[in-house]
JSON list of C-alpha atoms in Angstrom, two decimals:
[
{"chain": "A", "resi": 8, "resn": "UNK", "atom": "CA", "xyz": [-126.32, 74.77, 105.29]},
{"chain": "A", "resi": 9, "resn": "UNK", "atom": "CA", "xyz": [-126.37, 77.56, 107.40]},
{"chain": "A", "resi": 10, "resn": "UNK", "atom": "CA", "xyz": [-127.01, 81.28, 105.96]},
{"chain": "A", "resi": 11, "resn": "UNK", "atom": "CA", "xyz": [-124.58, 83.91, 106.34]},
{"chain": "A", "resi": 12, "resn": "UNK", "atom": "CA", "xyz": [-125.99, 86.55, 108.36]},
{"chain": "A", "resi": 13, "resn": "UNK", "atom": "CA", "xyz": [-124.77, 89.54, 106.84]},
{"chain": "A", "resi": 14, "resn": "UNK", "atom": "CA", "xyz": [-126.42, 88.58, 103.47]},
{"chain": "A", "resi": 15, "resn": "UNK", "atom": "CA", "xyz": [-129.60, 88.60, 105.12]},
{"chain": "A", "resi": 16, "resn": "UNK", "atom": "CA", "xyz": [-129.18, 91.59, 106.76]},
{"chain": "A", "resi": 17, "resn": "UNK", "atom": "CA", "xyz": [-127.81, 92.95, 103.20]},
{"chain": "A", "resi": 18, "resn": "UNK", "atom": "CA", "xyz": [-124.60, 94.32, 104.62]},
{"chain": "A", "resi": 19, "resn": "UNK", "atom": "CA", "xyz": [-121.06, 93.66, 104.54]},
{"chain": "A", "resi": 20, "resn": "UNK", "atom": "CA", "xyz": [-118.52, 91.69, 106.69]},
{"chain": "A", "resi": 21, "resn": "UNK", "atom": "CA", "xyz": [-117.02, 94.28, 107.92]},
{"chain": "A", "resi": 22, "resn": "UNK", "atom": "CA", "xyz": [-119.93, 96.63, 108.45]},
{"chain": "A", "resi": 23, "resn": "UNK", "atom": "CA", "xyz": [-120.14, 98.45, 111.98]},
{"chain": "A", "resi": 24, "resn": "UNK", "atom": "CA", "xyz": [-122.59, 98.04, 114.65]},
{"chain": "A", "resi": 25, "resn": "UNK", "atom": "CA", "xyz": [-124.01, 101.45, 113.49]},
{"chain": "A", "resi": 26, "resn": "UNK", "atom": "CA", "xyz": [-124.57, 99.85, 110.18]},
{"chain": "A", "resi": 27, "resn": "UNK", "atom": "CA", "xyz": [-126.09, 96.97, 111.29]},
{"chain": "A", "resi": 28, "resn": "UNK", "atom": "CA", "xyz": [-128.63, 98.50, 113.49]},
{"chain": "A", "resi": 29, "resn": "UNK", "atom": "CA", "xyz": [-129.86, 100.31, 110.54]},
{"chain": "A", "resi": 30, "resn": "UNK", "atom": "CA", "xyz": [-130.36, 97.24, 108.48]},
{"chain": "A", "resi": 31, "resn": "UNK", "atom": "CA", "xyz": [-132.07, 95.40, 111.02]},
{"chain": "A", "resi": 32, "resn": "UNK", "atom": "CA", "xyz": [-134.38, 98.55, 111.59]},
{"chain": "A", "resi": 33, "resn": "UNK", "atom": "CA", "xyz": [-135.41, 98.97, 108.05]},
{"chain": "A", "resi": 34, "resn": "UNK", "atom": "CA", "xyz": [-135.76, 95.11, 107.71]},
{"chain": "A", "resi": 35, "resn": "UNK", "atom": "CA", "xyz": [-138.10, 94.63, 110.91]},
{"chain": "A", "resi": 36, "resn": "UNK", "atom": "CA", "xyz": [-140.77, 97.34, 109.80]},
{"chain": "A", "resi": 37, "resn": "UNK", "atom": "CA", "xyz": [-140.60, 95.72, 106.01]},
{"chain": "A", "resi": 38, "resn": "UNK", "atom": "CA", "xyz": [-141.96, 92.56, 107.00]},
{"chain": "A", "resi": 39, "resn": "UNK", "atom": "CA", "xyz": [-143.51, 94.35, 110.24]},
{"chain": "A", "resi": 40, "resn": "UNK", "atom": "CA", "xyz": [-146.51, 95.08, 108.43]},
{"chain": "A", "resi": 41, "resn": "UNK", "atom": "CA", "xyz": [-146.59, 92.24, 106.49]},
{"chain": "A", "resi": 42, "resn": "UNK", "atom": "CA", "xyz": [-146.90, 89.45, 108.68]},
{"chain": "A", "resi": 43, "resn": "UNK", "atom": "CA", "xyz": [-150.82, 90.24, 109.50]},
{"chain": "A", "resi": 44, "resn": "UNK", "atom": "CA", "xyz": [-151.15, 89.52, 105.50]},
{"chain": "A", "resi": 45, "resn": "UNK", "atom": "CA", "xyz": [-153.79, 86.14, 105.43]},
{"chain": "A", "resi": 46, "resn": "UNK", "atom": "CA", "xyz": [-152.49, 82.69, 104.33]},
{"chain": "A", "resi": 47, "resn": "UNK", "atom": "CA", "xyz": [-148.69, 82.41, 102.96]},
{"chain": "A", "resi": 48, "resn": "UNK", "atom": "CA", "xyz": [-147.29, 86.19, 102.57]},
{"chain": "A", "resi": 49, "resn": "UNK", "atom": "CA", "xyz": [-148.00, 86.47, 106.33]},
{"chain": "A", "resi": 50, "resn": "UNK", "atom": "CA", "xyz": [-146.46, 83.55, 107.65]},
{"chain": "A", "resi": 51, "resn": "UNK", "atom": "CA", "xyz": [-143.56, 84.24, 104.89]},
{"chain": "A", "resi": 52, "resn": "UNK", "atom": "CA", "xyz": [-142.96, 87.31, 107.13]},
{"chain": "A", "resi": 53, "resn": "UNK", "atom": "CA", "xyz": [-142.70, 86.28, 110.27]},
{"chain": "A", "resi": 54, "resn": "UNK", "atom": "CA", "xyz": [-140.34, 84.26, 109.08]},
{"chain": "A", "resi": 55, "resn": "UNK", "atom": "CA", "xyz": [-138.36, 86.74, 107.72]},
{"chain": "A", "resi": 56, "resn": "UNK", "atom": "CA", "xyz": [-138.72, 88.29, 110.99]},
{"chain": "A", "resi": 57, "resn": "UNK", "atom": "CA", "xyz": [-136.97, 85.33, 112.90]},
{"chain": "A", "resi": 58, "resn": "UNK", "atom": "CA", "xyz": [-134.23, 85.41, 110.08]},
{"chain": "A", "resi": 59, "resn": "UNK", "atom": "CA", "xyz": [-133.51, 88.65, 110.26]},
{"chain": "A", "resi": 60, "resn": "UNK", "atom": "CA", "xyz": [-133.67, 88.38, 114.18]},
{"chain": "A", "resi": 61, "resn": "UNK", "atom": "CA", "xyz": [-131.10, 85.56, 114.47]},
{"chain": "A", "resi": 62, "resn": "UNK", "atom": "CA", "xyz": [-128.92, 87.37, 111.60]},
{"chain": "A", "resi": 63, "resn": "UNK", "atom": "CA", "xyz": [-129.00, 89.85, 113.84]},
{"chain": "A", "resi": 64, "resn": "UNK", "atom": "CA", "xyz": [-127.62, 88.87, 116.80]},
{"chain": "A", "resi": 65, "resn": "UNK", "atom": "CA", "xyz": [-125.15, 86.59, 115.44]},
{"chain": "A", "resi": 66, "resn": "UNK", "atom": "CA", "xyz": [-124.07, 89.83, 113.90]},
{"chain": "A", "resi": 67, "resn": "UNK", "atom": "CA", "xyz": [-123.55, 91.11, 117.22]},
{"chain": "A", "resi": 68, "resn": "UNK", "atom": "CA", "xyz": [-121.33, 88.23, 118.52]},
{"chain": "A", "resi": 69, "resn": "UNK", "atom": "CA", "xyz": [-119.00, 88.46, 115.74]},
{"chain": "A", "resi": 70, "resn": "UNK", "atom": "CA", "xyz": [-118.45, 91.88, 115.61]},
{"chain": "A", "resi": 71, "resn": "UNK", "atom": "CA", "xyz": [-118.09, 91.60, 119.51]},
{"chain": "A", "resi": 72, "resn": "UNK", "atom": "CA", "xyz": [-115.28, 88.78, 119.62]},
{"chain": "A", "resi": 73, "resn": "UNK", "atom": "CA", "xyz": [-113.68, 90.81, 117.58]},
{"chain": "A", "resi": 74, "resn": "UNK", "atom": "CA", "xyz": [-113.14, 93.38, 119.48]},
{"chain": "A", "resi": 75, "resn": "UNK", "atom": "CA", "xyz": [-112.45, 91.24, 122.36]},
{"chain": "A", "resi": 76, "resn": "UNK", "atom": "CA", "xyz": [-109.55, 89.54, 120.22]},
{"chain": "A", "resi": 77, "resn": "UNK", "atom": "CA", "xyz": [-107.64, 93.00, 118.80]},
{"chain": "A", "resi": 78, "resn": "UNK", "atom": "CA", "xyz": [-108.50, 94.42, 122.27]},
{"chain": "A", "resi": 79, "resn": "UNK", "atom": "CA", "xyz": [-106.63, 90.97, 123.92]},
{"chain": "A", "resi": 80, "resn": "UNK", "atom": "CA", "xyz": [-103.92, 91.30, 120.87]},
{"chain": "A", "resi": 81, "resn": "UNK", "atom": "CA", "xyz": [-102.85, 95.00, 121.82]},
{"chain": "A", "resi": 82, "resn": "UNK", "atom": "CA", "xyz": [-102.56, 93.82, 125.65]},
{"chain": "A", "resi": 83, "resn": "UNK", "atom": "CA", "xyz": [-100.08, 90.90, 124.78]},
{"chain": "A", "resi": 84, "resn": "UNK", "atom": "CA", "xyz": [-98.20, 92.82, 122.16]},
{"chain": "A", "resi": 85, "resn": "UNK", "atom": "CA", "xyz": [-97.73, 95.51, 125.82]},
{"chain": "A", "resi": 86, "resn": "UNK", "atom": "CA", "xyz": [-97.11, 92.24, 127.87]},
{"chain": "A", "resi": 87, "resn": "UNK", "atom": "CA", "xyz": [-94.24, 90.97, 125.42]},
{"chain": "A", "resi": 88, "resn": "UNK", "atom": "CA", "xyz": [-92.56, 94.42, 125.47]},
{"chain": "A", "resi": 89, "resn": "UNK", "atom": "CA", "xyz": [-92.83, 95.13, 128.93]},
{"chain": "A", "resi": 90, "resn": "UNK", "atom": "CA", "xyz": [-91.19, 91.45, 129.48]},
{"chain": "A", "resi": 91, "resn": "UNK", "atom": "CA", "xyz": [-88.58, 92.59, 126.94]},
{"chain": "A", "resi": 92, "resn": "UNK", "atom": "CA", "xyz": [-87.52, 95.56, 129.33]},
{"chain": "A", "resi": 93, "resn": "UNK", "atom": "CA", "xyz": [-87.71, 93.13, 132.00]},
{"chain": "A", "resi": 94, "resn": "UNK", "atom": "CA", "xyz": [-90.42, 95.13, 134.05]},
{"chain": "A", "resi": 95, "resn": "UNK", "atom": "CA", "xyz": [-92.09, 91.68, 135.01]},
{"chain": "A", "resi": 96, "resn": "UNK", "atom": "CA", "xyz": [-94.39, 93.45, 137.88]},
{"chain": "A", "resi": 97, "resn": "UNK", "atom": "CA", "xyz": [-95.99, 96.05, 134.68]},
{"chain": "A", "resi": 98, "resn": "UNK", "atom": "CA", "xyz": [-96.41, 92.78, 132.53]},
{"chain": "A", "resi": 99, "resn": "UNK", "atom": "CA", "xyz": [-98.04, 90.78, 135.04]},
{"chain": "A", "resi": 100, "resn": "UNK", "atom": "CA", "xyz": [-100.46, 93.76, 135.82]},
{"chain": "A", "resi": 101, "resn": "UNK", "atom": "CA", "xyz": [-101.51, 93.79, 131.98]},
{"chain": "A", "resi": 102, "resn": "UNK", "atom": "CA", "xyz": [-101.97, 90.54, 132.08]},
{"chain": "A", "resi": 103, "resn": "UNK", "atom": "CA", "xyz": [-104.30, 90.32, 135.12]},
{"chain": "A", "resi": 104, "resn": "UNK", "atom": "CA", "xyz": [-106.29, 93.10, 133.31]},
{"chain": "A", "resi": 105, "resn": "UNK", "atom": "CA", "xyz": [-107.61, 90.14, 130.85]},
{"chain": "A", "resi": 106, "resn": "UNK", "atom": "CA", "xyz": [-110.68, 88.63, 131.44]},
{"chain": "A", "resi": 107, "resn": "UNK", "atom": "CA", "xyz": [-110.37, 85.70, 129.52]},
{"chain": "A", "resi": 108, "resn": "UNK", "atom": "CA", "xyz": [-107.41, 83.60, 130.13]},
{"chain": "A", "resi": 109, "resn": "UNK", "atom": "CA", "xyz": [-107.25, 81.93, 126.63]},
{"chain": "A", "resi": 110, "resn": "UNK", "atom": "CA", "xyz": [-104.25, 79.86, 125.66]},
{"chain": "A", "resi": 111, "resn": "UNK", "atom": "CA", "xyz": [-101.85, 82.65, 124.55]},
{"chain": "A", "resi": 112, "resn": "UNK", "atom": "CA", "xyz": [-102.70, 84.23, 128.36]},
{"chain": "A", "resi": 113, "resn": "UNK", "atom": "CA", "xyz": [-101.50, 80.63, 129.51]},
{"chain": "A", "resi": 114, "resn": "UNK", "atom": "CA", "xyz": [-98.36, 81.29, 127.36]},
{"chain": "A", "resi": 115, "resn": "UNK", "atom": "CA", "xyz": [-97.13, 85.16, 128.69]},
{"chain": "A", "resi": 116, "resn": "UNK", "atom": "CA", "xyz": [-98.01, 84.11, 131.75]},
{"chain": "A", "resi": 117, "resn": "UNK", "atom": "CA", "xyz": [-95.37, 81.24, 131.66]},
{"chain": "A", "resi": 118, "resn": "UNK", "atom": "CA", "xyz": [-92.88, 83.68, 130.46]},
{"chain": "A", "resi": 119, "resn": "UNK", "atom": "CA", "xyz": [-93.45, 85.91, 133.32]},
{"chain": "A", "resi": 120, "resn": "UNK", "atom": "CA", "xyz": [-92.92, 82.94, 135.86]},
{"chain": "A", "resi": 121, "resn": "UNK", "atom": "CA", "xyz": [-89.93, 81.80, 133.64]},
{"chain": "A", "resi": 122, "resn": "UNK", "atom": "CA", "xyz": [-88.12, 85.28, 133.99]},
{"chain": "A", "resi": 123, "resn": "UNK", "atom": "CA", "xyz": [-88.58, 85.12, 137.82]},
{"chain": "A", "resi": 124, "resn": "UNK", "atom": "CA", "xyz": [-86.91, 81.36, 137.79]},
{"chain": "A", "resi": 125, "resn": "UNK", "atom": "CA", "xyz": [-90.18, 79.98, 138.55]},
{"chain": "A", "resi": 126, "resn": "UNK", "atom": "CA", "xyz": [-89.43, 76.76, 136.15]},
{"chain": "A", "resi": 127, "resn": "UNK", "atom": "CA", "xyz": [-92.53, 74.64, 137.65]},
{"chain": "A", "resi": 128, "resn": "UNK", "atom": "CA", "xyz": [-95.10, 76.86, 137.72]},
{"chain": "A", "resi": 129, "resn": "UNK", "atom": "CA", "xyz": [-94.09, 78.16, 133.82]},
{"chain": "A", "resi": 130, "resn": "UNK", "atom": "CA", "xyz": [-94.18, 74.72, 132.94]},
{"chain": "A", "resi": 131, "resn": "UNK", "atom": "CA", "xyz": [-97.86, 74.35, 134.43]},
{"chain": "A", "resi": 132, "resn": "UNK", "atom": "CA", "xyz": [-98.40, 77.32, 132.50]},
{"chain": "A", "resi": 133, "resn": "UNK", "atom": "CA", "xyz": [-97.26, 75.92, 129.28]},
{"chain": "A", "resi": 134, "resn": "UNK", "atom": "CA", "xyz": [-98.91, 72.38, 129.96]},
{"chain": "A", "resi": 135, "resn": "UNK", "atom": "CA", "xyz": [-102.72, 74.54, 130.27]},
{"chain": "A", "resi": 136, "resn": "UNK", "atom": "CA", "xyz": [-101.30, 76.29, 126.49]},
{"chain": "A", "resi": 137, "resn": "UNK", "atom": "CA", "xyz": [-100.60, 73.05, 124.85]},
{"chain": "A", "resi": 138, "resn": "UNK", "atom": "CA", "xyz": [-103.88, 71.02, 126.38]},
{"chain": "A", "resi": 139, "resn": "UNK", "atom": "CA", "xyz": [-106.11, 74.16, 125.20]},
{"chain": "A", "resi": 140, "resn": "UNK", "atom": "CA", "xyz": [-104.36, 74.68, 121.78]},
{"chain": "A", "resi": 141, "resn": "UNK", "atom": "CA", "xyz": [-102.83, 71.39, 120.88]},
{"chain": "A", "resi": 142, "resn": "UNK", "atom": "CA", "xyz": [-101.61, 72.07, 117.77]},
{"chain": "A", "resi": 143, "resn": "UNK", "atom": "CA", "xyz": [-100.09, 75.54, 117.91]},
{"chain": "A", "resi": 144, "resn": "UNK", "atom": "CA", "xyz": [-96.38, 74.83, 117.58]},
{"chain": "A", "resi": 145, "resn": "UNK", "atom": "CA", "xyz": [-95.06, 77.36, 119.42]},
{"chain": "A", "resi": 146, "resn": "UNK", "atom": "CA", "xyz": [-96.79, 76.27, 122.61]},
{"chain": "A", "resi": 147, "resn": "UNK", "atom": "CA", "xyz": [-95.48, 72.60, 121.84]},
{"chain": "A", "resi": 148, "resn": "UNK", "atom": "CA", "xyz": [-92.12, 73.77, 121.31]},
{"chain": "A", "resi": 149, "resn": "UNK", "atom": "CA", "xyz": [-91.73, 76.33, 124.36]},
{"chain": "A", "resi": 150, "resn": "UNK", "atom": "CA", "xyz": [-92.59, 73.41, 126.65]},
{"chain": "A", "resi": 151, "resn": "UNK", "atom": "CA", "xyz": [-90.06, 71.08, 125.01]},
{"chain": "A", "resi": 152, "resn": "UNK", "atom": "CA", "xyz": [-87.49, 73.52, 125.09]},
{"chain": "A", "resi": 153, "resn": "UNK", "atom": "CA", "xyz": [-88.53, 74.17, 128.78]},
{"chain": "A", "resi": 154, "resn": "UNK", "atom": "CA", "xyz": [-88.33, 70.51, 129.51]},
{"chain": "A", "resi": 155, "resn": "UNK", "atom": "CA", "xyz": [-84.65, 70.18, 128.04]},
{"chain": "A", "resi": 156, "resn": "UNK", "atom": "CA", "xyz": [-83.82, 73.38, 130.31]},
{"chain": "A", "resi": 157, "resn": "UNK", "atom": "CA", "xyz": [-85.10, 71.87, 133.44]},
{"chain": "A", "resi": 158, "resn": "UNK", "atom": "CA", "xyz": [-83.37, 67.99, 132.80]},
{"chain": "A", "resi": 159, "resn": "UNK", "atom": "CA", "xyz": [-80.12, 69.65, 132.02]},
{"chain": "A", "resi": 160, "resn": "UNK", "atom": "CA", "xyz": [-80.05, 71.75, 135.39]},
{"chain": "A", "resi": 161, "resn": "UNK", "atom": "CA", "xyz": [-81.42, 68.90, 137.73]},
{"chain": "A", "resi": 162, "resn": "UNK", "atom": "CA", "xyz": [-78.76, 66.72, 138.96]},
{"chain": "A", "resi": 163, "resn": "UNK", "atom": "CA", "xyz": [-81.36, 64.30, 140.03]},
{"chain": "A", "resi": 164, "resn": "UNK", "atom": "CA", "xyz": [-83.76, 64.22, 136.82]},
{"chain": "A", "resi": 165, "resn": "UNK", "atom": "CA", "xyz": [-85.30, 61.21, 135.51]},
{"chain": "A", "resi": 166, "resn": "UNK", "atom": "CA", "xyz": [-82.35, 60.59, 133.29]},
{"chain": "A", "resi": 167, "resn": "UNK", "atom": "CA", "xyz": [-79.41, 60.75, 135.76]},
{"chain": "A", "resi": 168, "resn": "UNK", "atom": "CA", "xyz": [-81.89, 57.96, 138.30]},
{"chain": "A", "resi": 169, "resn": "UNK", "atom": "CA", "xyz": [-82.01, 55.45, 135.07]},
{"chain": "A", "resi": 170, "resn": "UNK", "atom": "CA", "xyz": [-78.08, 56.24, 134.90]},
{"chain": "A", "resi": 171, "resn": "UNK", "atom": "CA", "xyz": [-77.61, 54.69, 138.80]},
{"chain": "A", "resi": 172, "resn": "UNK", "atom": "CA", "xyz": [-80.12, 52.50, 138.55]},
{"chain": "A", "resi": 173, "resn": "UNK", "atom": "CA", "xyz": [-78.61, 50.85, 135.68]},
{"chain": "A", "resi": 174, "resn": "UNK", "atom": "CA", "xyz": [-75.26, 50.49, 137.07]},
{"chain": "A", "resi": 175, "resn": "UNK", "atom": "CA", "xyz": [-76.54, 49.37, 140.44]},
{"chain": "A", "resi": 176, "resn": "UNK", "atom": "CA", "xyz": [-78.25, 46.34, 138.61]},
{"chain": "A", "resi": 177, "resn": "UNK", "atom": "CA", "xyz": [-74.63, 45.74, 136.60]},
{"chain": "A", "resi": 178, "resn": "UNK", "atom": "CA", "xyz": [-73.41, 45.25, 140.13]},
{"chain": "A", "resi": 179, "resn": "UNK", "atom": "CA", "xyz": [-76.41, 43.14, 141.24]},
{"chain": "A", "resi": 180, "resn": "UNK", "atom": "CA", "xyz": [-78.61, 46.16, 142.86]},
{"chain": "A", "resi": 181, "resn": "UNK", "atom": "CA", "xyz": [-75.42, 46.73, 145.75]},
{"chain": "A", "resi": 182, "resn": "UNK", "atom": "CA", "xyz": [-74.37, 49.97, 146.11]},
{"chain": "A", "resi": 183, "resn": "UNK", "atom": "CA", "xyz": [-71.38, 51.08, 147.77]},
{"chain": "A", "resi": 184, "resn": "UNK", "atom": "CA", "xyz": [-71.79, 53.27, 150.64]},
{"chain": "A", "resi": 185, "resn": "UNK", "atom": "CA", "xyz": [-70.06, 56.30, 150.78]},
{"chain": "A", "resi": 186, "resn": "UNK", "atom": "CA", "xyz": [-67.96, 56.72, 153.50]},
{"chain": "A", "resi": 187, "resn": "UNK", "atom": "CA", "xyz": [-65.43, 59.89, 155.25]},
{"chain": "A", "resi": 188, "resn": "UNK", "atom": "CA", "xyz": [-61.65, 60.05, 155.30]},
{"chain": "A", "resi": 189, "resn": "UNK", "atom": "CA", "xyz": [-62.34, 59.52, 159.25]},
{"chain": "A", "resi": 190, "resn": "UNK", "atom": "CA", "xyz": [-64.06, 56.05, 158.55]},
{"chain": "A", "resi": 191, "resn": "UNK", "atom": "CA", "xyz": [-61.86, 54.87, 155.93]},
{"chain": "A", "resi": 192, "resn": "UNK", "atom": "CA", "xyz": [-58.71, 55.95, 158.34]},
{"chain": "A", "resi": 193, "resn": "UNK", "atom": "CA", "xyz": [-60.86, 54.09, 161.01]},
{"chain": "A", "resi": 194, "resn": "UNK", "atom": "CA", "xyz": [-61.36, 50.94, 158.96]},
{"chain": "A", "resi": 195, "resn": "UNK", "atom": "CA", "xyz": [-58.07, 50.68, 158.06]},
{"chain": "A", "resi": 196, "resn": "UNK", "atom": "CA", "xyz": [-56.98, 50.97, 161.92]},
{"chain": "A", "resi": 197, "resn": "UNK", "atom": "CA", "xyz": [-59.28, 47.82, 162.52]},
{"chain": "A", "resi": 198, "resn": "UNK", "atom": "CA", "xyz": [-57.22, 46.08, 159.69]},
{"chain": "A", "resi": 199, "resn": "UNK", "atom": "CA", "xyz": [-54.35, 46.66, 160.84]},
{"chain": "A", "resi": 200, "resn": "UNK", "atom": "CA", "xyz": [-55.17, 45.83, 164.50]},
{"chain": "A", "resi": 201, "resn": "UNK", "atom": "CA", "xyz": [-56.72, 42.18, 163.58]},
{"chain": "A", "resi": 202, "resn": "UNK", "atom": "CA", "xyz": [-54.05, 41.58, 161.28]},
{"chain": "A", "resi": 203, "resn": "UNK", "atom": "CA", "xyz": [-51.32, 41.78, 164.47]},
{"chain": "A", "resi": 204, "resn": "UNK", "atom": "CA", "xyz": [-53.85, 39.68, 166.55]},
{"chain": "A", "resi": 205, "resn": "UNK", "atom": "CA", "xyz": [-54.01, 36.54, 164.28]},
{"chain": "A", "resi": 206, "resn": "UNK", "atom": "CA", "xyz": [-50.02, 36.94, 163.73]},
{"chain": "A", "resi": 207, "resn": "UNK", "atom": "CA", "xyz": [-49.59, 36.83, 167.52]},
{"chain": "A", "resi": 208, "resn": "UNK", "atom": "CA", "xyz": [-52.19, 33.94, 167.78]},
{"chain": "A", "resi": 209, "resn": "UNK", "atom": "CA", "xyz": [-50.10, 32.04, 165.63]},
{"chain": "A", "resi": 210, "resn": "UNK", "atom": "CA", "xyz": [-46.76, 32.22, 166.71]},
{"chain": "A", "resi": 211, "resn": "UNK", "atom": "CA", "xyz": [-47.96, 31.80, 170.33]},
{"chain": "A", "resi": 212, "resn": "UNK", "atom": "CA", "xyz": [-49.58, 28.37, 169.21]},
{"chain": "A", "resi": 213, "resn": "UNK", "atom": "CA", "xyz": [-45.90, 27.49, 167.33]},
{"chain": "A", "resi": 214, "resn": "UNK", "atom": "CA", "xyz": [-44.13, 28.27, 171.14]},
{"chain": "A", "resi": 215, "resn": "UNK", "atom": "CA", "xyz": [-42.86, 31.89, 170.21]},
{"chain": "A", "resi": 216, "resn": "UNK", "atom": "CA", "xyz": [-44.29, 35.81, 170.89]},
{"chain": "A", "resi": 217, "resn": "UNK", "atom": "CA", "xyz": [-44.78, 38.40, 168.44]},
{"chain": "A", "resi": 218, "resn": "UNK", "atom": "CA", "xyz": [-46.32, 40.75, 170.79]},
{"chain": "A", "resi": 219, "resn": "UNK", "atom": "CA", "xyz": [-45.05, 40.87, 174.39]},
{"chain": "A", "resi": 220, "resn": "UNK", "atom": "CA", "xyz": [-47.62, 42.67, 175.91]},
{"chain": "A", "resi": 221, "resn": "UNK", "atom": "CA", "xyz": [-50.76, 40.51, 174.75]}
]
């Protein structure tokens, strides 16, 4: 089981980096000295040494992500209000001040592109959220909302295509062209004009005329 660091360095969890720079100080010239001792006390020292080294630094890191999360916190709680007053260009400044683009970066970022009606690109935004935090329901639920949003204002979504396609195969795959008032007029025309010409046929074939001219 790994040690806690702090207890080696004999300091508490929410000591500063002042405090543990004096710790590891006092620590390193305790078993300093120590370590030229012959047979077991010496090598006991050096490893105290190497504890108190890697307590140390992993000392460091937390204290340092830390700050790099309130630091990223106070940006996003700007972002959010700055999207609030809709001044999109100020948010998306703040937001390109962040080094690391961590999920919830992913997530004010889609909100920015959502404001400006850029549905695709927030959803790619959203889609990076849910793949790096899978199970942060707020991500999950943003993109399903998003998803809903986008279906409903596409009149050619995936839904509406299974609608025709379905009623194309209830009339054996034919569908019926669309056609102008000028072609159906047109059509119609024809009809009428072949209609006339097979009544004429016939009553030329039974000795009479129903059209003089033809």
């Amino acid at each position: 089981m790994q040690k806690n660091p702090y207890l080696i360095l004999g300091v508490s969890e929410d000591a500063t980096f002042a405090e543990l720079q004096d710790a590891y100080t006092n620590l390193q010239n305790k078993y300093k000295a120590d370590r030229f001792l012959e047979g077991e006390a010496g090598a006991e020292a050096i490893r105290k040494l190497e504890e108190v080294e890697w307590a140390y630094n992993e000392c460091q890191q937390i204290l340092h992500d830390k700050a790099t999360v309130n630091d990223s916190s106070k940006v996003y709680e700007e972002v959010s209000n700055l999207i609030k007053e809709d001044k999109l260009i100020e948010a998306q400044s703040k937001l390109d001040s962040i080094d690391t683009r961590d999920a919830e970066w992913h997530y004010y970022q889609s909100i920015v592109y959502y404001k400006k009606n850029w549905l695709n690109d927030s959803k790619t935004q959203l889609e990076i959220c849910v793949s790096m935090d899978p199970k942060n329901f707020r991500y999950a639920e943003a993109l399903r909302k998003l998803n809903e949003d986008m279906a409903q204002s596409d009149p050619f979504n995936t839904q509406n295509q299974e609608q025709q396609y379905n009623q194309q195969q209830n009339r054996g795959g034919y569908t019926e062209p669309q056609m102008s008032n000028t072609q159906r007029n047109a059509d119609a025309c024809c009809n009428t004009c072949c209609t006339l010409w097979c009544c004429d046929t016939c009553c030329e074939c039974c000795g009479a005329d129903l059209i003089s001219c033809c």
